[in-house]
């Protein structure tokens, strides 16, 4: 298995550490989830290049921006067998700006991921509203820590009922920041 852990090392660096039972006769391939959700290759290395004195492995990545970054490691042994790590997510600094991102996927059926960046700890309300502005589902409410927040909307209202196809909006209201909205399209 590949037991993965990550931590922010400096303002723009992440350290990914892992252990494996493969030994030295393997290659590591690293992937980082980009800002738009695609997985980017960070390269491949012979295991010996990443080996540390404690028997674990270390990869240092310089990230393009502060925020939340997710990583995966793929191990390929000499026989061609592949082991995949779980995913590890690392927060690098607090986001610099308040931002509600477009949901992904969008259009969706039935679960879009909605991401919100908060540069400071604040009282925040993130909800799904219909085209008239009525609340369909409250996703976040109350004091939220600085950082990136991701919420999956399950296509249901606050009563647990599935909502119909149509246009909805993710609406973020945070103390000290202007309200933001992003369009959501539910296709069934």
Backbone as a ProteinNet text record, in pm:
[ID]
protein_1_A
[PRIMARY]
XXXXXXXXXXXXXXXXXXXXXXXXXXXXXXXXXXXXXXXXXXXXXXXXXXXXXXXXXXXXXXXXXXXXXXXXXXXXXXXXXXXXXXXXXXXXXXXXXXXXXXXXXXXXXXXXXXXXXXXXXXXXXXXXXXXXXXXXXXXXXXXXXXXXXXXXXXXXXXXXXXXXXXXXXXXXXXXXXXXXXXXXXXXX
[TERTIARY]
84	0	87.3	29.5	95.7	22.8	83.1	24.6	76.9	-10.9	26.7	-8.8	78	46.6	112.4	55.1	108.2	102	190.1	189.9	249.4	206.6	265.8	401.9	505.1	640.8	681.3	646.5	674	552.5	561.2	446.5	398.3	488.1	446.7	492.7	519.5	566.7	483.9	470.1	402.4	498.4	503.4	581.3	484.1	504	423.7	514.9	473.5	552.1	467.9	536.5	465.3	561	501.7	574.8	512.5	591.3	540.1	617.2	559.4	624.7	699.9	700.4	765.3	917.2	980.4	1126.4	1177.2	1299.6	1359.8	1336	1283.8	1268.4	1135.2	1110.4	985.7	1003.7	904.6	903.3	778.7	790.1	677.1	632.1	502.1	444.1	352	365.1	283.8	187	68	-33.6	-89.8	-114.3	-174.3	-303.7	-407.7	-533.5	-522.8	-547.7	-538.6	-658.3	-653.5	-756	-892.7	-897.8	-1025.5	-1065.4	-994.6	-1034.1	-966	-884.6	-814.1	-687.3	-645.8	-525.2	-405.5	-305.6	-185.3	-72.5	5.2	121.8	234.6	298.4	415	544.3	532.9	651.2	662.4	770.6	802.1	946.7	973.8	1107.5	1137.3	1264.8	1304.4	1290.9	1245.8	1219.3	1341.3	1460	1581.6	1604.8	1554.5	1571.7	1487.1	1383.9	1292.2	1306.6	1392	1408	1471.7	1419	1470.9	1540.6	1615.7	1689.9	1599.1	1476.4	1385.4	1316	1350.1	1291	1164.7	1116.6	999.9	1043.8	948	973.9	920.7	987.6	950	953.8	845.2	837.3	799.2	874.1	842.9	788.2	675	608.8	593.9	631.7	609.9	476.1	377.4	242.8	231.4	144.2	131.9	56.2	-19	-95.9	-130.6	-160.3	-208.1	-345.7	-381.5	-512.3	-502.2	-600.5	-608.5	-563.5	-469.4	-414.3	-425.2	-466.6	-480.9	-376.9	-327.7	-220.9	-254.5	-197.4	-200.9	-63	-24.5	100.7	65.8	131.1	115.7	251.6	253.5	376.9	374.3	479.7	490.4	610.7	586.1	698	762.7	869.5	946.3	862.9	760.8	675.2	564.7	555.4	453	323.5	321.1	201.3	194.6	74.3	54.5	-18.1	31.4	-38	-74.4	-196.9	-242.4	-260.6	-216.9	-238.6	-379.6	-421.5	-541.4	-507	-601.3	-581.1	-549.3	-454.2	-425.5	-441.3	-503	-526.7	-450	-383.1	-299.3	-344.1	-362.1	-394.7	-264.8	-238.2	-118	-161.5	-137.6	-176.7	-326.9	-374.2	-515.2	-530.4	-641.9	-662.7	-650	-602	-579.7	-709	-808.4	-932.3	-1054.1	-1163.8	-1293.2	-1346.7	-1380.2	-1424.9	-1513.7	-1624.5	-1711.1	-1681.9	-1638.5	-1600	-1720.5	-1714.2	-1819.4	-1822.4	-1942.7	-1958.6	-1901.2	-1856.9	-1812.8	-1868.8	-1922.7	-1948.5	-2068.6	-2084.3	-2197.5	-2220.2	-2330.4	-2447.7	-2411.9	-2502	-2475.1	-2598.9	-2575.6	-2680.2	-2614.6	-2634.3	-2707.8	-2619.4	-2485.6	-2401.7	-2290.1	-2309.9	-2199.8	-2115.5	-1987.5	-1897	-1892.5	-1919	-1918.9	-1804.1	-1715.3	-1596.4	-1601.7	-1564.6	-1564.1	-1431.8	-1364.1	-1240.6	-1269.8	-1227.8	-1241.4	-1102.2	-1062.4	-928.6	-916	-1028.9	-1028.3	-1140.3	-1130.1	-1239.1	-1354.2	-1474.2	-1589.5	-1719	-1827.5	-1960.2	-1999.7	-2036.1	-2062.4	-2186	-2260.8	-2379.3	-2367.8	-2365	-2360.4	-2486	-2564.1	-2690.4	-2717.4	-2808.8	-2859.6	-2994.5	-3014.3	-3141.3	-3197.9	-3330.4	-3392	-3388.1	-3447.5	-3439.6	-3513.7	-3603	-3672.2	-3596	-3487.3	-3408.1	-3447.3	-3545.8	-3586.4	-3483.3	-3457	-3360.7	-3414.7	-3332.2	-3363.1	-3291.9	-3162.5	-3081.9	-2971.5	-2958.5	-2848.1	-2733.6	-2615.5	-2500.5	-2400.1	-2375.2	-2287.1	-2355.9	-2339.4	-2398.1	-2320	-2285.9	-2216	-2070.6	-1995.3	-1853.7	-1774.8	-1699.9	-1618.1	-1473	-1380.9	-1238.4	-1187.1	-1082.3	-1016.1	-967.8	-978.4	-933	-1030.8	-1006.4	-1094.1	-1195	-1319.7	-1427.9	-1494.7	-1515.2	-1581.9	-1703.4	-1816.1	-1941.3	-2002.7	-2055.5	-2127.2	-2276.1	-2349.2	-2494.7	-2553.5	-2640.4	-2698.3	-2824.8	-2857.5	-2975.8	-3106.1	-3097.6	-3217.2	-3239.8	-3363.1	-3393.4	-3369.9	-3399.9	-3378.2	-3467.9	-3574	-3663.1	-3620.5	-3510.7	-3460.9	-3524	-3605.4	-3672	-3586.4	-3585.7	-3513.9	-3580.4	-3498	-3552.6	-3554.4	-3634.8	-3647.8	-3536.1	-3530	-3435	-3458.4	-3352.8	-3369.3	-3245.2	-3263.4	-3155	-3163.1	-3050.6	-3037.1	-2911.9	-2889.3	-2770.4	-2710.2	-2577	-2505.9	-2484.2	-2526.4	-2514.6	-2434.3	-2328.8	-2243	-2256.7	-2280.8	-2288.4	-2194.9	-2094.8	-1997.2	-1978.2	-1974.3	-1957.8	-1826.6	-1835.4	-1717.1	-1684.3	-1766.5	-1739.9	-1869	-1857.9	-1979.2	-2036.7	-2168.9	-2233.5	-2184.3	-2176.2	-2138.2	-2236	-2260.5	-2350.6	-2289.3	-2315.8	-2274.2	-2392.9	-2413.3	-2524.6	-2500.6	-2606.6	-2604.3	-2714.3	-2684.3	-2784.1	-2799.5	-2918.6	-2949.2	-3022.5	-2962	-3024.4	-3054.6	-3176	-3211.8	-3245.9
-119.5	0	124.1	236.2	365.3	450.5	470.7	553.4	695	787.3	921.4	1023.8	1123.5	1238.3	1361.2	1476.3	1598.5	1712.2	1811.4	1930.2	2046.7	2167.2	2286.8	2306.4	2323.2	2338.8	2485.5	2561.3	2704.6	2769.7	2900.2	2973.7	2918.3	2858.4	2808.7	2665.7	2590.6	2453.4	2355.1	2236	2126.2	2008.4	1941.7	1818.2	1702	1604.2	1482.6	1368.6	1298	1185.5	1058.9	947.6	819.4	705.5	591.9	466.5	362.7	263.2	156	28.6	-82.2	-212.4	-251.1	-164.7	-195.5	-208.7	-141.8	-139	-40.2	-58.4	37.7	7.4	-109.6	-148.4	-99.7	30.7	84.5	230.3	285.3	425.9	490.8	617.8	693.8	796.9	809.2	915.1	995.2	1126.8	1211.5	1293.6	1313.2	1396.1	1494.7	1617.5	1721.5	1766.2	1784.5	1832.3	1981.5	2022.9	2163.3	2243.5	2372.8	2464.7	2428.7	2379.6	2346.6	2200.4	2127.7	1991.3	1882.3	1918.4	1816.9	1773.6	1650	1599.5	1622.3	1696.9	1729.8	1636.3	1590.3	1507.8	1597.2	1557.5	1629.5	1561.2	1443.7	1373	1233.6	1163.8	1029.3	1026.5	948.5	938.7	795.9	752.2	625.7	642.1	540	549.8	596.2	553.8	590.5	740.2	816.3	962.1	1029.9	963	1022.4	961.9	859.2	787.3	875.9	869.2	944.4	849.7	905.6	824.3	736.6	779.8	702.4	589	570.3	464.3	505.7	626.4	678.4	756.1	810.1	884.8	1026.2	1121.6	1262.4	1325.6	1396	1475.1	1616.3	1716.3	1855.8	1918.9	1984.8	2049	2197.9	2279.7	2424.1	2451.7	2496	2515.9	2653.3	2664.7	2790.8	2899.2	2863.2	2962.4	2906	2994.5	2949.9	2889.6	2802.6	2739	2594.1	2517.8	2376.4	2295.9	2205	2122.6	1976	1893.6	1750.1	1674.5	1564.7	1486.3	1338	1266.9	1120.6	1074	956.8	894.1	760.5	730.8	601.9	533.7	411.4	334.5	223	211.6	107.6	20.9	-108.5	-195	-256.3	-332	-389.5	-484.8	-547.6	-640.2	-567.9	-435.5	-359.4	-342.8	-391	-375	-232	-175.9	-38.1	-36	47.7	75	222.3	251.9	389.9	429.1	548.7	598.6	654.2	678.3	757.9	902.3	988.2	1128.9	1201.2	1295	1379.5	1524.3	1605.6	1746.6	1832.3	1934.8	2022.5	2167.3	2241.9	2384	2462.6	2542.3	2625	2769.1	2819.8	2956.5	2976	3084.7	3118.3	3177.6	3153.6	3215.2	3367.3	3428.8	3573.7	3652.5	3593.6	3666.1	3579.9	3648.1	3583.6	3548.4	3419.4	3379.5	3255.7	3263.5	3148.6	3100.9	2976.6	2922.4	2863.2	2857.1	2784.9	2638.8	2585.4	2445.7	2354.3	2234.9	2135	2000.6	1924.9	1965.5	2058.5	2125.6	2215.1	2230	2183.1	2124.1	1996.2	1958.6	1843.1	1756.4	1632.6	1539.5	1428.8	1421.6	1510.5	1582.8	1574.3	1623.4	1716.3	1847.9	1937.8	1968.1	1992	2035.5	2187	2250.3	2396.1	2434.8	2522.3	2561	2709.5	2741.7	2878	2903.7	3013.3	3053.7	3169.7	3156	3262.4	3304.6	3430.4	3473.6	3495.2	3510.4	3527	3442.9	3415.5	3348.8	3447.7	3403.5	3493.2	3414.1	3485.4	3425.7	3416.5	3297.1	3275	3187.9	3219.3	3142	3106.5	2978.9	2931.6	2850.4	2890.6	2821.4	2811.8	2720.9	2708.6	2778.6	2867.8	2938.5	2912.1	2929.6	2914.4	3048.2	3055.5	3176.8	3294.9	3269.7	3379	3425.2	3356.8	3393	3319.4	3230.7	3153.8	3045.3	3025	2923.3	2784.7	2706.3	2565.8	2478.4	2506.4	2425	2509.6	2503.9	2571	2471.1	2510.1	2419.2	2446.8	2573.9	2614.9	2728.2	2731.2	2840	2855.9	2980.5	3007.4	3043.9	3037.2	3075.6	2973	3021.2	2934.8	2981.7	2888.3	2920.1	2970.3	3050.6	3092.8	2968.6	2970.2	2856.7	2825.6	2716	2670.1	2571.6	2590.2	2503.6	2442.1	2311.4	2242.1	2169.8	2187.1	2125.6	2060.3	1941.2	1874.8	1890.7	1944.1	1953.7	1827.9	1762.4	1635.3	1650.1	1772.7	1793.7	1785.9	1803.4	1797	1931.5	1955.7	2077.5	2053.3	2155	2142.9	2037.6	1994.7	1889.9	1750.9	1743.5	1614.4	1564.9	1647.5	1608.1	1644.7	1558.2	1589.6	1707.2	1798.6	1912.4	1877.9	1950.6	1923.6	1985.1	1944.6	2003	2152.9	2227.8	2371.7	2448.7	2578.8	2671.6	2705.9	2694.8	2731.7	2817.2	2873.4	2953.7	2915.5	2906.5	2896.4	3040.9	3073.1	3210.6	3209.4	3290.3	3300.7	3440.3	3443.7	3569.7	3556.5	3643.1	3637.2	3777	3786.9	3916.2	3979.3	4104.5	4178.2	4162.4	4085.1	4060.9	4076.8	4114.9	4125.6	3986.8	3980.1	3853.8	3809.1	3676.3	3621	3510.6	3497.9	3393.8	3327.3	3197.5	3120.4	3036.7	3033	2961.1	2809.8	2733.6	2587.5	2538.8	2443.2	2387.5	2239.1	2201.2	2061.2	1999.6	1897.4	1822.9	1681.9	1637.9	1500.1	1420.9
0	0	0	-40.3	-35.2	67.4	183.2	288.1	270.4	232.8	191.1	297.2	316.9	401.3	340.2	365.3	308.3	407	386.4	470.7	393.8	429.3	369.9	433.9	351.9	403.3	410.2	308.9	301.7	239.1	214.1	160	27.1	-53.2	-184.3	-209.5	-102.2	-118.4	-35.7	-92.1	-24.5	-20.1	94.3	106.8	114.5	26.2	25.3	68.4	171.3	224	216.6	191.2	188.9	215	243.2	263.8	172	134.8	51	79.6	37.7	53.3	-73.1	-174.5	-301.7	-291.9	-197.5	-194.5	-298.1	-346.7	-438.5	-586.1	-619.1	-759.1	-815.3	-807.8	-860	-897.3	-967	-1005	-946.4	-912.1	-858.4	-960.8	-977	-1058.6	-967.9	-971	-884.9	-968.4	-912.8	-978.5	-876.5	-924.6	-841.3	-907.7	-826.9	-881.9	-906.4	-1029.2	-1066.8	-1019.1	-1042.8	-996.9	-1053.9	-1177.8	-1240.4	-1222.1	-1138.1	-1106.2	-1187.1	-1285.1	-1364.2	-1289.2	-1311.8	-1245.8	-1337	-1287.9	-1363.9	-1321.1	-1417.6	-1385.7	-1337.1	-1227.9	-1177.5	-1218.8	-1282.6	-1330.3	-1273.3	-1314.6	-1265.8	-1220.7	-1117.5	-1062.1	-1020.3	-1036.1	-973.5	-822.1	-754.4	-611.3	-532.9	-574.6	-502.8	-495	-592	-591.4	-483.7	-435.9	-338.6	-198.9	-185.8	-59.9	46.7	168.5	282.1	379.3	472.8	569.8	654.9	679.9	764.9	688.6	559.3	479.2	405.7	431.3	360.8	237.4	167.9	45.1	59.6	-6.8	2.2	-135.3	-168.7	-290.3	-249.3	-295.9	-268.5	-395.2	-382.5	-496.4	-468.9	-565.8	-556.8	-624.2	-546.1	-599	-665.6	-767.6	-839.2	-763	-658.9	-583.2	-446.2	-353.3	-222.8	-240.8	-150.1	-156.9	-120.2	-161.4	-128.9	-249.9	-228.3	-336.2	-296.2	-390.5	-365.9	-446.3	-388.8	-450.4	-448.6	-547	-554.2	-598.6	-551.1	-593.3	-658.4	-770.2	-837	-832.1	-782.1	-776.3	-879.5	-958.3	-1061	-1025.7	-996.6	-959.2	-1083.5	-1062.4	-1173.9	-1258.7	-1200.6	-1274.8	-1351.7	-1333.9	-1403.4	-1326.5	-1201.6	-1119.2	-1066.3	-1064.6	-1020.9	-887.6	-797.2	-671.5	-672	-635	-627	-481.3	-447.9	-313	-303.7	-182.7	-163	-196.4	-178.6	-207.4	-77.6	-82.3	33.6	-11.1	75.5	44.6	143.4	90.2	172.2	148.8	257.8	249.4	256.5	154	150.2	171.2	292.2	324.1	312.1	363.7	345.1	205.9	141.8	11.2	21.8	-83.3	-82.3	-100	-165.5	-193.3	-161	-137.5	-118.3	-256.3	-276.9	-410.1	-403	-475.3	-498.4	-639.7	-653.7	-784.3	-856.9	-989.7	-1063	-1017.7	-1004.4	-962.9	-1070.1	-1026.6	-1122.2	-1081.8	-1172.4	-1310.8	-1316.5	-1426.6	-1446	-1595.3	-1651.9	-1588.3	-1512.3	-1421.4	-1335.9	-1321.7	-1277.4	-1238.7	-1157.5	-1029.5	-942.7	-842.4	-849.8	-739.9	-786.3	-783.5	-815.8	-692	-714.6	-608.4	-612.3	-498.7	-488.4	-396.4	-446.7	-370.6	-337.9	-213.6	-164.2	-93.6	-128.6	-61.1	32.8	157.6	256.5	303	281.8	323.8	474	544.2	689.4	749.6	877.3	947.8	958.8	924.4	922.5	933.8	957.9	955	807.4	762.7	620.5	603.1	499	464.4	316.8	286.1	147.9	125.5	26.1	1.1	-147.4	-179.6	-316.1	-316.6	-416.3	-430	-569.1	-582.5	-714.1	-788.1	-906.6	-988	-925.2	-829.1	-760.7	-636.9	-602.2	-484.8	-358.2	-365.5	-248.3	-217.5	-89.7	-48	-77.9	-147.1	-174.5	-72.2	-51.4	41.3	102	232.8	301.6	312.4	261.5	258.3	370	399.6	509.2	583.7	714.8	791.2	920.3	952.5	1077.9	1056	1163.2	1161.4	1081.2	981.2	896.4	902.6	911.5	918.4	783.9	788.2	665.1	592	460	380.1	269.7	201.8	94.7	152.5	116.2	162.9	41.2	42.7	-67.2	-11.9	-81.4	-40.9	-163.7	-146.5	-254.8	-227.8	-325.1	-314.1	-374.8	-302.2	-346.7	-430.3	-474	-556.7	-479.3	-347.4	-263.3	-193.8	-152.5	-78.3	70.4	152.5	297.2	363.3	295.9	349	303.3	224.6	178.7	50.2	-13.9	-137.5	-257.6	-359.2	-482.5	-551.4	-603.6	-677.9	-826.1	-901.8	-1043.9	-1126.6	-1252.6	-1346.2	-1353.2	-1377.7	-1391.7	-1355	-1344.7	-1312.2	-1163.9	-1097.9	-957.3	-945.2	-827.7	-803.7	-669.6	-665.2	-538.4	-494.2	-372.1	-322.4	-193.8	-192.3	-74.8	-15.1	114.9	188.8	308.7	316	424.1	481.2	613.2	679.4	633.8	588	544.1	397	323.2	181.5	101.9	-25.5	-108	-138	-149.2	-185.4	-322.6	-342	-472	-509.4	-640.7	-690.2	-812.1	-826.5	-942.9	-989.8	-1117.7	-1178.2	-1173.9	-1142.8	-1141.4	-1234.4	-1319.5	-1411.4	-1380.3	-1332.4	-1301	-1419	-1476.3	-1588.5	-1541.9	-1560.3	-1523.1	-1644.9
[MASK]
++++++++++++++++++++++++++++++++++++++++++++++++++++++++++++++++++++++++++++++++++++++++++++++++++++++++++++++++++++++++++++++++++++++++++++++++++++++++++++++++++++++++++++++++++++++++++++

